[in-house]
PDB file of C-alpha atoms and ligand atoms in Angstrom:
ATOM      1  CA  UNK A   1      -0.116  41.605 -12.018  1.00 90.00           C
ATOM      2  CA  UNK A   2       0.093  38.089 -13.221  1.00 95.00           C
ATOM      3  CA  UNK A   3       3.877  37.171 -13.204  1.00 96.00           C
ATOM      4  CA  UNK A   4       5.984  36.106 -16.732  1.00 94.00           C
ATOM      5  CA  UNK A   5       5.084  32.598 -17.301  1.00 98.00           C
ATOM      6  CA  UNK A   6       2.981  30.868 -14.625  1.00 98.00           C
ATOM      7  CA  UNK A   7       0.036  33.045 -15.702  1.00 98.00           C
ATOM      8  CA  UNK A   8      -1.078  33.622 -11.564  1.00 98.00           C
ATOM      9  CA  UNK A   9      -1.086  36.986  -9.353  1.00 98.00           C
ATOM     10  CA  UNK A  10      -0.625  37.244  -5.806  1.00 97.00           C
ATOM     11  CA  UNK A  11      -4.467  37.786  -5.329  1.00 98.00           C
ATOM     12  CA  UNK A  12      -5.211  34.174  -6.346  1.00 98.00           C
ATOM     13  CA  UNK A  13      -3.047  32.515  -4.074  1.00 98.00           C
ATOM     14  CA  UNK A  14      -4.668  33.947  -1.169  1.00 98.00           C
ATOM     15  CA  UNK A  15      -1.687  34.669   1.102  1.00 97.00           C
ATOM     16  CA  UNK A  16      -0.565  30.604   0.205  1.00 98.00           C
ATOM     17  CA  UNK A  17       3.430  30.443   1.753  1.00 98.00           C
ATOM     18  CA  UNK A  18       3.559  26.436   0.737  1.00 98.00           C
ATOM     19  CA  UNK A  19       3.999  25.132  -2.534  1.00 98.00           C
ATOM     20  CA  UNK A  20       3.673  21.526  -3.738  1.00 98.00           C
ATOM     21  CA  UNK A  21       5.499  21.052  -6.847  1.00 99.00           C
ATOM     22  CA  UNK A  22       5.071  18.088  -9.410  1.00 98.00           C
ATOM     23  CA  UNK A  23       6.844  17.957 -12.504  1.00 98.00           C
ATOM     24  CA  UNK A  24       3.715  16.608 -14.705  1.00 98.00           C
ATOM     25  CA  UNK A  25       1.194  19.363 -15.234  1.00 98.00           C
ATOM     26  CA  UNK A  26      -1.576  15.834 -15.634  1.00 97.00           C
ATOM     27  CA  UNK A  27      -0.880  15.405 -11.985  1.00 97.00           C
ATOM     28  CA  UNK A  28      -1.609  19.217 -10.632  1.00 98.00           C
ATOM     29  CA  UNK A  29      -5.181  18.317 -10.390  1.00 97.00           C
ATOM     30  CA  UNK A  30      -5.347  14.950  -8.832  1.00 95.00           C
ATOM     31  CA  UNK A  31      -3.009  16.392  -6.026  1.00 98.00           C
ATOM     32  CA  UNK A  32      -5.118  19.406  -5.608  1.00 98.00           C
ATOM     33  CA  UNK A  33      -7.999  17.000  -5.255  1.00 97.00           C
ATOM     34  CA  UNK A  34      -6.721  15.230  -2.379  1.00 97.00           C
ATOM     35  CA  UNK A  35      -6.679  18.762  -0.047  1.00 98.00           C
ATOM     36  CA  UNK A  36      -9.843  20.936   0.704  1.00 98.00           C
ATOM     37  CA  UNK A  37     -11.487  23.431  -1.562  1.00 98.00           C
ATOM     38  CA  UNK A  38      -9.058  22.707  -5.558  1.00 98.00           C
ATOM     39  CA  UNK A  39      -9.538  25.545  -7.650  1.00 98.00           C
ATOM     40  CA  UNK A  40      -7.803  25.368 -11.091  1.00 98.00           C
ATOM     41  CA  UNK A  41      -5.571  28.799 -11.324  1.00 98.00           C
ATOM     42  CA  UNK A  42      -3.880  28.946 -14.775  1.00 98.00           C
ATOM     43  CA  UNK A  43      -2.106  26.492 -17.017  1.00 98.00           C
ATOM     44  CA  UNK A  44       0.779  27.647 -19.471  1.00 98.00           C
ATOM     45  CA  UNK A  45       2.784  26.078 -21.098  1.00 98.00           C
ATOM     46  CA  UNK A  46       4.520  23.009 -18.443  1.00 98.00           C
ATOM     47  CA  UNK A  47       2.936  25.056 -15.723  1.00 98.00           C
ATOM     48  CA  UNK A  48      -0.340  24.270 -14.503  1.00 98.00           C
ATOM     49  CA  UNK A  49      -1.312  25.724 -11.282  1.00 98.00           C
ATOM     50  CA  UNK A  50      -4.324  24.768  -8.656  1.00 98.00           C
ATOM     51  CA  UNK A  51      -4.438  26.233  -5.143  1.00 98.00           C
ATOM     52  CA  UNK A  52      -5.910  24.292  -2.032  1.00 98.00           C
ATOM     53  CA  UNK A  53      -6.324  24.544   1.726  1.00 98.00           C
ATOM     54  CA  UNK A  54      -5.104  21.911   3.981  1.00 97.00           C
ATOM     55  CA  UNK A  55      -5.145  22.658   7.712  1.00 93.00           C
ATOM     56  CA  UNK A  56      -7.549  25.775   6.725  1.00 95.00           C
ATOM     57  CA  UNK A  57      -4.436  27.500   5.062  1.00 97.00           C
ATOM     58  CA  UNK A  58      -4.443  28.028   1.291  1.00 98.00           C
ATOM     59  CA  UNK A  59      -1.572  25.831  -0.901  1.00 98.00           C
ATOM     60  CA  UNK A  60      -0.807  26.282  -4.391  1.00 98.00           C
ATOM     61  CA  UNK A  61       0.452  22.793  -6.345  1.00 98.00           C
ATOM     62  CA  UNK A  62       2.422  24.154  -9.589  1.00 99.00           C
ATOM     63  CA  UNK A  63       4.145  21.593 -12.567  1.00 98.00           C
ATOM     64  CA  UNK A  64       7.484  22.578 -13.073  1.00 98.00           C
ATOM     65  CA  UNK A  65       7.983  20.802 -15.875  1.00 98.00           C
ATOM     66  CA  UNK A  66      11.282  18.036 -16.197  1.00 98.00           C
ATOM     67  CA  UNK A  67      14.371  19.469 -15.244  1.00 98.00           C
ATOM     68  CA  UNK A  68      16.427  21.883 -13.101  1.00 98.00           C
ATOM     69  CA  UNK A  69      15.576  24.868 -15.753  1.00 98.00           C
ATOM     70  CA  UNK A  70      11.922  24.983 -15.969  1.00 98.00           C
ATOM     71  CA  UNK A  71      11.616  24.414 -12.251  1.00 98.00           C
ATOM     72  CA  UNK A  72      13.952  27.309 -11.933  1.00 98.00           C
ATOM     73  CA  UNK A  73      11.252  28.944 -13.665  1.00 98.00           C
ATOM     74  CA  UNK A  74       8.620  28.156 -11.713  1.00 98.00           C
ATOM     75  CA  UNK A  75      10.215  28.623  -7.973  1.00 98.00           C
ATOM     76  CA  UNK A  76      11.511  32.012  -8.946  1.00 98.00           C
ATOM     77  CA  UNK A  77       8.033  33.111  -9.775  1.00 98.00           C
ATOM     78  CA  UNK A  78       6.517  31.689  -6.670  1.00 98.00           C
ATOM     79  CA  UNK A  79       9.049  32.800  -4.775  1.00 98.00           C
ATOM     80  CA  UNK A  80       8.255  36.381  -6.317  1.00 98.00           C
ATOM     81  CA  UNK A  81       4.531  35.405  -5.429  1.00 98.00           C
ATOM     82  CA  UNK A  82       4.851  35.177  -1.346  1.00 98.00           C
ATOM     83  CA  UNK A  83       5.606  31.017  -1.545  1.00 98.00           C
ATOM     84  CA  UNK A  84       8.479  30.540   1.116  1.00 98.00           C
ATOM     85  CA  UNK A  85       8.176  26.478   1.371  1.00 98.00           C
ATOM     86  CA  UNK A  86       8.884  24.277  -1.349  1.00 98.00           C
ATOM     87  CA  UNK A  87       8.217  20.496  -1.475  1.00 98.00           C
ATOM     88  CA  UNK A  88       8.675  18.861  -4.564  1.00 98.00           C
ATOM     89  CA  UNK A  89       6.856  15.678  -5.014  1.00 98.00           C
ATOM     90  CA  UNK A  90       8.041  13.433  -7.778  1.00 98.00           C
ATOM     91  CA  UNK A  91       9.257  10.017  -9.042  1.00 98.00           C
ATOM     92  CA  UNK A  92      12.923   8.761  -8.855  1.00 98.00           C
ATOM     93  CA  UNK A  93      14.957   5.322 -10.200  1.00 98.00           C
ATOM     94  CA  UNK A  94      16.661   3.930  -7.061  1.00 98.00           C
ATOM     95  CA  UNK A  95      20.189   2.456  -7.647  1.00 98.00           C
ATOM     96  CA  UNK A  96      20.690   0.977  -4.251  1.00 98.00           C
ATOM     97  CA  UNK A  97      19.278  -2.954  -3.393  1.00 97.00           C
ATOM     98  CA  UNK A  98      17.035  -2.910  -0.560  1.00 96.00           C
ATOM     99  CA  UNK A  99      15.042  -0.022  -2.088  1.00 98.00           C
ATOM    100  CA  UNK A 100      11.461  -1.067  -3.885  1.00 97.00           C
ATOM    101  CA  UNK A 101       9.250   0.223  -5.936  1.00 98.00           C
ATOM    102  CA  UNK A 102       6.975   2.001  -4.237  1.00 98.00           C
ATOM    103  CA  UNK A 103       8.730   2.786  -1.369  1.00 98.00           C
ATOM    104  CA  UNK A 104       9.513   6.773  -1.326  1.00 98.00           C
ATOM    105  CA  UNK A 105      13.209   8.851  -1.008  1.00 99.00           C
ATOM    106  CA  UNK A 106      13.101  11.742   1.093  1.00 99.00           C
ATOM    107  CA  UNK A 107      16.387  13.538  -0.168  1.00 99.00           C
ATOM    108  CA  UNK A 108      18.486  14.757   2.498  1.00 98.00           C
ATOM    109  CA  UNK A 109      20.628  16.629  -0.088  1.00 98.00           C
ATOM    110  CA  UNK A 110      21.601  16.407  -3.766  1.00 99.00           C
ATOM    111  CA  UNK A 111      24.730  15.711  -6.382  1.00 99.00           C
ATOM    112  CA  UNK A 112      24.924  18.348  -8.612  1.00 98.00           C
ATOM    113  CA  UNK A 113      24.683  16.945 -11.998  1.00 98.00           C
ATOM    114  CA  UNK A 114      22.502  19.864 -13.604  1.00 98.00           C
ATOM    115  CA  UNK A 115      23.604  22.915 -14.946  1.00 98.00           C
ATOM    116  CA  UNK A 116      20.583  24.916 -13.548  1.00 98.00           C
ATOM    117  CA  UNK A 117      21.715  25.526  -9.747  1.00 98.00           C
ATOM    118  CA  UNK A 118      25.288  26.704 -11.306  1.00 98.00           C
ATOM    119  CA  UNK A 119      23.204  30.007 -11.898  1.00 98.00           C
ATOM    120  CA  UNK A 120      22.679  29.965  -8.685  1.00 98.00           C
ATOM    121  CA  UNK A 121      25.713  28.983  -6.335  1.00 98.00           C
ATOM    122  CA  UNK A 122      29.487  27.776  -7.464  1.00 98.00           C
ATOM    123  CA  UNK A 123      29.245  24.089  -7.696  1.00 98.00           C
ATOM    124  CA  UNK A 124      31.171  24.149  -4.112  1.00 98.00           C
ATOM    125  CA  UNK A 125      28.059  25.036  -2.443  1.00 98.00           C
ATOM    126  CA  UNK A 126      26.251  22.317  -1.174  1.00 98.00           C
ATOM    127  CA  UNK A 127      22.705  21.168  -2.486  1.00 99.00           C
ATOM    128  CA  UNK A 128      20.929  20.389   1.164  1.00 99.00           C
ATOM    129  CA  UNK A 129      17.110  20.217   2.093  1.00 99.00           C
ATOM    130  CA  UNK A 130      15.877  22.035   4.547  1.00 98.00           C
ATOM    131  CA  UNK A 131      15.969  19.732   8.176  1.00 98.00           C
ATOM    132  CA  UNK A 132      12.432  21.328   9.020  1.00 98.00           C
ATOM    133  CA  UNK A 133      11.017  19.876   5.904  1.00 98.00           C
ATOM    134  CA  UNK A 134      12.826  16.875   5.595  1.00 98.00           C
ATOM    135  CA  UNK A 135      11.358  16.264   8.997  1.00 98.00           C
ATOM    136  CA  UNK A 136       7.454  16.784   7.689  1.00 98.00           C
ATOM    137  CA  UNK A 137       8.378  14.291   5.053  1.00 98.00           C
ATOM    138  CA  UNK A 138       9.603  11.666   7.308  1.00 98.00           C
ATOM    139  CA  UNK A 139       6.657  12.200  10.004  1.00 98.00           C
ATOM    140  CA  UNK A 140       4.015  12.390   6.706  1.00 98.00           C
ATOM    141  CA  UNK A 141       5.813   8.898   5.341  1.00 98.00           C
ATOM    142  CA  UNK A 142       5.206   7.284   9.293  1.00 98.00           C
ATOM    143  CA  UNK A 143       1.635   8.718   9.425  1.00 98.00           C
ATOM    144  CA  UNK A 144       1.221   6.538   6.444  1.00 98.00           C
ATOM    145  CA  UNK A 145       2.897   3.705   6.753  1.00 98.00           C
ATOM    146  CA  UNK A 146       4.917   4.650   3.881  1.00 98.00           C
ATOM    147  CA  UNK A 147       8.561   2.817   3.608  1.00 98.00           C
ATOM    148  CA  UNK A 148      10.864   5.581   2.989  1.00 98.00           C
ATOM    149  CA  UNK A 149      14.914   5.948   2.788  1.00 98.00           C
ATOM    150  CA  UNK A 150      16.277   9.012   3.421  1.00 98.00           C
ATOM    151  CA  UNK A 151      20.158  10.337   2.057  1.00 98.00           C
ATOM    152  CA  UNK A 152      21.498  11.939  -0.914  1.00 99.00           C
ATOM    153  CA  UNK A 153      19.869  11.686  -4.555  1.00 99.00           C
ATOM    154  CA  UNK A 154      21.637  12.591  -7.557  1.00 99.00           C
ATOM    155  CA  UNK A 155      19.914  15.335 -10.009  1.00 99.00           C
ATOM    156  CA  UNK A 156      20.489  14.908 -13.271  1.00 98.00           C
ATOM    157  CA  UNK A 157      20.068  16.979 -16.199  1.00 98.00           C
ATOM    158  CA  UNK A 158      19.349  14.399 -18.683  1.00 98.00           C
ATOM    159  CA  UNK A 159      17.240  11.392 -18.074  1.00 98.00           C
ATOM    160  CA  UNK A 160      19.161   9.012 -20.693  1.00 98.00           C
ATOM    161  CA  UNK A 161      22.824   9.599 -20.573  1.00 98.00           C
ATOM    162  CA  UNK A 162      23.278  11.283 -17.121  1.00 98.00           C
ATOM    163  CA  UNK A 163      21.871   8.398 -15.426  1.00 98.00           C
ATOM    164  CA  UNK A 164      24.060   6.317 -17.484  1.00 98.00           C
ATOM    165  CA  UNK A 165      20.799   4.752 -19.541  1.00 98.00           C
ATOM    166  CA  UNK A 166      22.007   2.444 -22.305  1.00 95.00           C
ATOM    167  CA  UNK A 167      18.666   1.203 -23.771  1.00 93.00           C
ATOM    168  CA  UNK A 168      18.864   4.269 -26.187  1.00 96.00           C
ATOM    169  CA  UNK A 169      18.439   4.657 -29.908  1.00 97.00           C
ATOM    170  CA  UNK A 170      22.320   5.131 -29.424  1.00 96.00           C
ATOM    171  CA  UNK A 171      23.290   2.677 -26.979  1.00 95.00           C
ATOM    172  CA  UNK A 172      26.367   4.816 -26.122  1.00 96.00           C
ATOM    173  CA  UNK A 173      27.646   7.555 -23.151  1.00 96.00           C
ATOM    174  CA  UNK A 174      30.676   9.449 -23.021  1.00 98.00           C
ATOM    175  CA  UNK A 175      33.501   8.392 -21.695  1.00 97.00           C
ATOM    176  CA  UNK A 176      32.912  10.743 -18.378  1.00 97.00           C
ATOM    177  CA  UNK A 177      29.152   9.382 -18.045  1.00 98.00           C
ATOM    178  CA  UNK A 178      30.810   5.507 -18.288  1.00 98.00           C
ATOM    179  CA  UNK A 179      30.855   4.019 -14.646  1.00 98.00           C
ATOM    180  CA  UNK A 180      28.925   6.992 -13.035  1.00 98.00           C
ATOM    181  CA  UNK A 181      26.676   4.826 -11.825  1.00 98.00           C
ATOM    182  CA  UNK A 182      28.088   2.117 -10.359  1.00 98.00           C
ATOM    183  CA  UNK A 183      30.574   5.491  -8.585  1.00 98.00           C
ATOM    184  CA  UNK A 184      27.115   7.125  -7.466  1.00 98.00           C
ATOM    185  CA  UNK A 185      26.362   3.508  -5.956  1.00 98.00           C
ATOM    186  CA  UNK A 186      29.780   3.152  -4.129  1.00 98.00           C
ATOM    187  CA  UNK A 187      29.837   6.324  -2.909  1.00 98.00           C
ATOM    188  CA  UNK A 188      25.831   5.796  -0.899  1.00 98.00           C
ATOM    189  CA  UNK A 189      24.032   7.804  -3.536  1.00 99.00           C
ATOM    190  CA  UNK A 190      20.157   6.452  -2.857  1.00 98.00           C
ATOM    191  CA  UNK A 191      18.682   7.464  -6.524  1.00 98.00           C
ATOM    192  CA  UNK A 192      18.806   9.473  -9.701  1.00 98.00           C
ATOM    193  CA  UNK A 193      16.067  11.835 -10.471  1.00 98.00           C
ATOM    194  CA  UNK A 194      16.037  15.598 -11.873  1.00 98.00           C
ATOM    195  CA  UNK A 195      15.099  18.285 -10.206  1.00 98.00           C
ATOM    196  CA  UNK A 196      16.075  18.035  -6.363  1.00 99.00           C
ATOM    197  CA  UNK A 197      19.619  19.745  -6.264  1.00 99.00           C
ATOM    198  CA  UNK A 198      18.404  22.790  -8.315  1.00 99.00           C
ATOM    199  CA  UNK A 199      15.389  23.296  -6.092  1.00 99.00           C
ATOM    200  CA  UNK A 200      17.951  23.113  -2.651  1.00 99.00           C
ATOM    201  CA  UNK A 201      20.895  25.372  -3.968  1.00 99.00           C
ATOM    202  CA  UNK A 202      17.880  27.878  -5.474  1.00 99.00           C
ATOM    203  CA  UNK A 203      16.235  27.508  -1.858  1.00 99.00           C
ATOM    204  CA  UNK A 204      19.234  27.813   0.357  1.00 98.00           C
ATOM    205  CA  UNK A 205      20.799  30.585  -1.501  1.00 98.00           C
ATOM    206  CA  UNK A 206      17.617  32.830  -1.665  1.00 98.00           C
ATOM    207  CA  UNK A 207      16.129  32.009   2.048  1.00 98.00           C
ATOM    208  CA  UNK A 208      13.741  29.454   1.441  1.00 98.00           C
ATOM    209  CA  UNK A 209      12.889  26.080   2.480  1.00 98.00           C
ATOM    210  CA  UNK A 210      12.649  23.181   0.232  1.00 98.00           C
ATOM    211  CA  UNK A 211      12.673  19.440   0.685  1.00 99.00           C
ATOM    212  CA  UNK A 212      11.892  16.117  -1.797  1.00 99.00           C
ATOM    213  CA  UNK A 213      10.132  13.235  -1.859  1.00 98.00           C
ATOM    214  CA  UNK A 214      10.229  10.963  -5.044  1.00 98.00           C
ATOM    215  CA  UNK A 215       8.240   7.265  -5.184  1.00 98.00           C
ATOM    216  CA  UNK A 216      10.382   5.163  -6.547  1.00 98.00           C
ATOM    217  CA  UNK A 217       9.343   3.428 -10.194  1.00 98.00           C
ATOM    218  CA  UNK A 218      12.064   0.509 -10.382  1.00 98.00           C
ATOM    219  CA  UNK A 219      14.962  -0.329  -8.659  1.00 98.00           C
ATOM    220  CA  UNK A 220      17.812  -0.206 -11.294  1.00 97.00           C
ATOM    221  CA  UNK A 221      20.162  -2.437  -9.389  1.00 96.00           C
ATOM    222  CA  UNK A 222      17.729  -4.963 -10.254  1.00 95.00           C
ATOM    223  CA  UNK A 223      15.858  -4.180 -13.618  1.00 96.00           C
ATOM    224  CA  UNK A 224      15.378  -1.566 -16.590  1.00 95.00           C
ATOM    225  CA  UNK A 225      11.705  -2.272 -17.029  1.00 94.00           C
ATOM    226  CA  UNK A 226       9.115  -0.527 -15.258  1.00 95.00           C
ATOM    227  CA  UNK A 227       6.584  -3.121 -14.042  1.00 95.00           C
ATOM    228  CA  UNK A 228       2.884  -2.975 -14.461  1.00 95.00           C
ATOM    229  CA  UNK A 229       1.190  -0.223 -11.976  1.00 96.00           C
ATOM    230  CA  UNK A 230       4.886   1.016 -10.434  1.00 96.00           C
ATOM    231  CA  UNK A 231       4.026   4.531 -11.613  1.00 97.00           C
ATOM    232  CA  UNK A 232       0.857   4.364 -10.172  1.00 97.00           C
ATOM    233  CA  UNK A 233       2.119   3.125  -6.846  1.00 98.00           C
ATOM    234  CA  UNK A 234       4.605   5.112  -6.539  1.00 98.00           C
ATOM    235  CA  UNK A 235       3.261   8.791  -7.233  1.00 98.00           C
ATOM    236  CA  UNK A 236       0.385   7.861  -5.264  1.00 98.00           C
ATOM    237  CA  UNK A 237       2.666   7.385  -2.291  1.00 98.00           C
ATOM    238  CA  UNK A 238       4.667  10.030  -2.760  1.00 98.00           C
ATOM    239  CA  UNK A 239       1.695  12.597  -2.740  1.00 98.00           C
ATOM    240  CA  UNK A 240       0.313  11.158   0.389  1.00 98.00           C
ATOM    241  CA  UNK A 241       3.956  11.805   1.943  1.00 98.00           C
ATOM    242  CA  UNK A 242       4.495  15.057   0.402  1.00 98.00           C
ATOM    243  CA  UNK A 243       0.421  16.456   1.345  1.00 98.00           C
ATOM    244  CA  UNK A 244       0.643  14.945   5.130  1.00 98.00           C
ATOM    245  CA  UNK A 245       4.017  17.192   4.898  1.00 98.00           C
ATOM    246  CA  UNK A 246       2.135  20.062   4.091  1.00 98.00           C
ATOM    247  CA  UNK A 247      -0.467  19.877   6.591  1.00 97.00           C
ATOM    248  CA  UNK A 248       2.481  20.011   8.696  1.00 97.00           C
ATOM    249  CA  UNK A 249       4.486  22.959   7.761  1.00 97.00           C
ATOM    250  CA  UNK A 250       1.091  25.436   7.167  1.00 95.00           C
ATOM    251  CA  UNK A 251       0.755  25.373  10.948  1.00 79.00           C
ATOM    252  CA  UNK A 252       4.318  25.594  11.715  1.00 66.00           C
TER     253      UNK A 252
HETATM  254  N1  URA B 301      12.970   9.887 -12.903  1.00 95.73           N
HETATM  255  C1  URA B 301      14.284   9.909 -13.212  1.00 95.73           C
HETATM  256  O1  URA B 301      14.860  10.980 -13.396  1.00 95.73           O
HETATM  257  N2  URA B 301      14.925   8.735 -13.323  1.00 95.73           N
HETATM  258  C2  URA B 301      14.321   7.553 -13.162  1.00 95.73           C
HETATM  259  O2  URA B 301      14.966   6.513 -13.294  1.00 95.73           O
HETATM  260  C3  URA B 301      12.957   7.539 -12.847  1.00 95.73           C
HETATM  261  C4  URA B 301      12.298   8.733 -12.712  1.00 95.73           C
END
C-alpha cells in the first residue's frame, strides 16, 4: 500500500535502507542520474521520488520540499517505508569569512530555529548528525577534492526574516530576529539553511541516522547577491559529496 503523500510502496523501493534527500523536486532526477539503474517512482505534490543502485544496493532520492515541515513529511513516510539512513543534500548561505561559494558544510549538528523538530523532542534536546554519516560525508568531500567545513548550521524556518534578510519588500525583522546574525556568527555558527535540525532531532529521537551536506551559494559575510553559476557550483558539489557518501554507507 502506497503510503499518504509520497505516492510509493515498499515494493518499489526494493529493500532501499538509504535515502538521499533534496529539497527541489527539479533536482530528484539529475541526482538519480548520477547512480546506476534511475527509475522515476512517483511525484506528488513537493515530493518527487526516483530510486537507484549505487554499490549494487538500491537508493531512493525523495524532494522534501523547503522547510522542517514538509521534510517531516517525507522522512516519516520513508522511515515507515524500511529507509533507516538519511542524507540530506542541499544548499546553505555561509555567514563565516573563509567559507566560499562552492565549497560544501557538512553539519555536525544544528540550532533549532524551526518549529518542526519541537514535535519531535523539547527544544533541550540536541539536534546532532549521526558521527557514522558525518564521516561518509567528509571521506565523499576528500574523494573529491571537495573543500568542506564541518560544525554547527543553523535551521531556520523562514528564509527571509529568520536569517535576518533585509532586502525584503518590508525591509524590517522583529526586534528578537535583530542581531541574530551577527550572535549566530560570534557564537561559531558555520551557515543558515532549513531543514538540517528537523531531520537530526526526527532521526535521533526515532533511531535513525541522518547527516547534511549543503554547497554553499554566497558567503553573506561578504555579499547578498548570488553570483553567476554559484547555484550551479554548488549543488553540483554537494551531490558528488552526498552520492560518494552513499556508496559508503550501503556497504556498511
Ligand atoms: N538556503 C538558505 O536557507 N539560506 C541561504 O542563504 C541559502 C540557501
Amino acid at each position: 500500500m502506497a503510503v499518504n503523500h509520497l505516492g510509493i510502496d515498499a515494493g518499489q523501493l526494493e529493500g532501499a535502507t538509504l535515502a538521499l534527500l533534496p529539497g527541489d523536486p527539479g533536482r530528484v532526477d539529475l541526482i538519480a542520474a548520477t547512480l546506476d539503474d534511475p527509475t522515476a517512482l512517483a511525484s506528488e505534490r513537493e515530493f518527487t521520488t526516483w530510486r537507484a543502485r549505487t554499490s549494487g544496493r538500491p537508493v531512493v532520492v525523495t524532494s522534501t520540499g523547503i522547510g522542517g515541515p514538509s521534510l517531516s513529511i517525507a522522512v516519516e513516510e520513508l522511515a515507515q517505508l524500511g529507509v533507516r539512513t538519511f542524507v540530506r543534500v542541499g544548499t546553505t548561505g555561509a555567514i563565516q569569512r573563509g567559507i566560499a561559494p562552492g565549497d560544501v558544510v557538512i553539519s555536525t549538528g544544528a540550532v533549532r530555529l524551526d518549529g518542526a523538530s519541537r514535535h519531535f523532542a523539547p527544544p533541550e534536546y540536541p539536534a546532532v548528525a549521526d558521527f557514522g554519516v558525518a564521516g561518509a560525508l567528509i571521506e565523499g568531500a576528500a574523494a573529491n577534492d571537495i573543500r568542506f567545513h564541518l560544525g554547527i548550521t543553523a535551521s531556520s524556518d523562514t528564509f527571509y526574516p529568520g536569517q535576518e534578510r533585509r532586502d525584503t519588500y518590508r525591509g524590517y525583522v522583529l526586534p528578537g530576529l535583530d542581531g541574530s546574525l551577527a550572535m549566530w556568527r560570534a557564537l561559531g555558527v558555520l551557515n543558515y539553511e532549513m531543514e538540517a535540525a528537523t531531520l537530526f532531532v526526527m532521526a535521533s529521537t526515532m533511531g535513525l541516522r541522518a547527516g547534511a551536506v549543503s554547497g554553499v551559494i554566497l558567503n553573506r559575510a561578504e555579499t547578498e547577491s548570488l553570483a553567476d553559476g554559484a547555484v550551479a557550483v554548488a549543488e553540483q558539489n554537494a551531490v558528488l559529496v552526498a552520492t560518494s557518501a552513499a556508496g559508503l554507507l550501503v556497504e556498511l
